[in-house]
């Protein structure tokens, strides 16, 4: 289920850091629901380069948890 999830900074421009309490699958989608990135994250300090992602709201889904990050 992703356990405790933290994603920062928000808003972001270059990269975001994701910390989870257990290994989980990350899927990043644009506002239309199109998945633009997937990765398995495990524990502390998983860095995702978002510099090439579209500006606007990105949906980060980790297990059953969803967080919205603003990409600038």
Short mmCIF file of C-alpha atoms in Angstrom, two decimals, residues 15-47:
data_model
loop_
_atom_site.label_atom_id
_atom_site.label_comp_id
_atom_site.label_asym_id
_atom_site.label_seq_id
_atom_site.Cartn_x
_atom_site.Cartn_y
_atom_site.Cartn_z
CA UNK A 15 13.50 16.79 -9.21
CA UNK A 16 11.39 15.41 -6.41
CA UNK A 17 12.46 13.19 -3.54
CA UNK A 18 10.21 10.35 -2.45
CA UNK A 19 10.50 8.50 0.84
CA UNK A 20 8.41 5.44 1.65
CA UNK A 21 8.30 3.09 4.59
CA UNK A 22 8.11 0.04 2.34
CA UNK A 23 8.91 -0.86 -1.29
CA UNK A 24 6.13 0.16 -3.63
CA UNK A 25 5.43 0.90 -7.29
CA UNK A 26 5.39 4.55 -8.32
CA UNK A 27 3.36 5.72 -11.31
CA UNK A 28 3.36 9.37 -12.37
CA UNK A 29 0.48 10.58 -14.54
CA UNK A 30 -0.37 13.85 -16.19
CA UNK A 31 -3.67 15.56 -15.41
CA UNK A 32 -5.40 13.55 -18.17
CA UNK A 33 -4.40 10.28 -16.52
CA UNK A 34 -1.70 9.28 -19.02
CA UNK A 35 1.13 7.47 -17.22
CA UNK A 36 4.39 9.24 -18.07
CA UNK A 37 6.76 7.50 -15.64
CA UNK A 38 7.02 4.28 -13.63
CA UNK A 39 9.56 3.10 -11.08
CA UNK A 40 9.78 0.87 -8.02
CA UNK A 41 10.73 2.97 -5.00
CA UNK A 42 12.26 1.51 -1.87
CA UNK A 43 12.76 3.39 1.35
CA UNK A 44 14.54 6.72 1.70
CA UNK A 45 15.64 9.31 -0.84
CA UNK A 46 14.37 8.07 -4.18
CA UNK A 47 15.02 10.98 -6.54
#
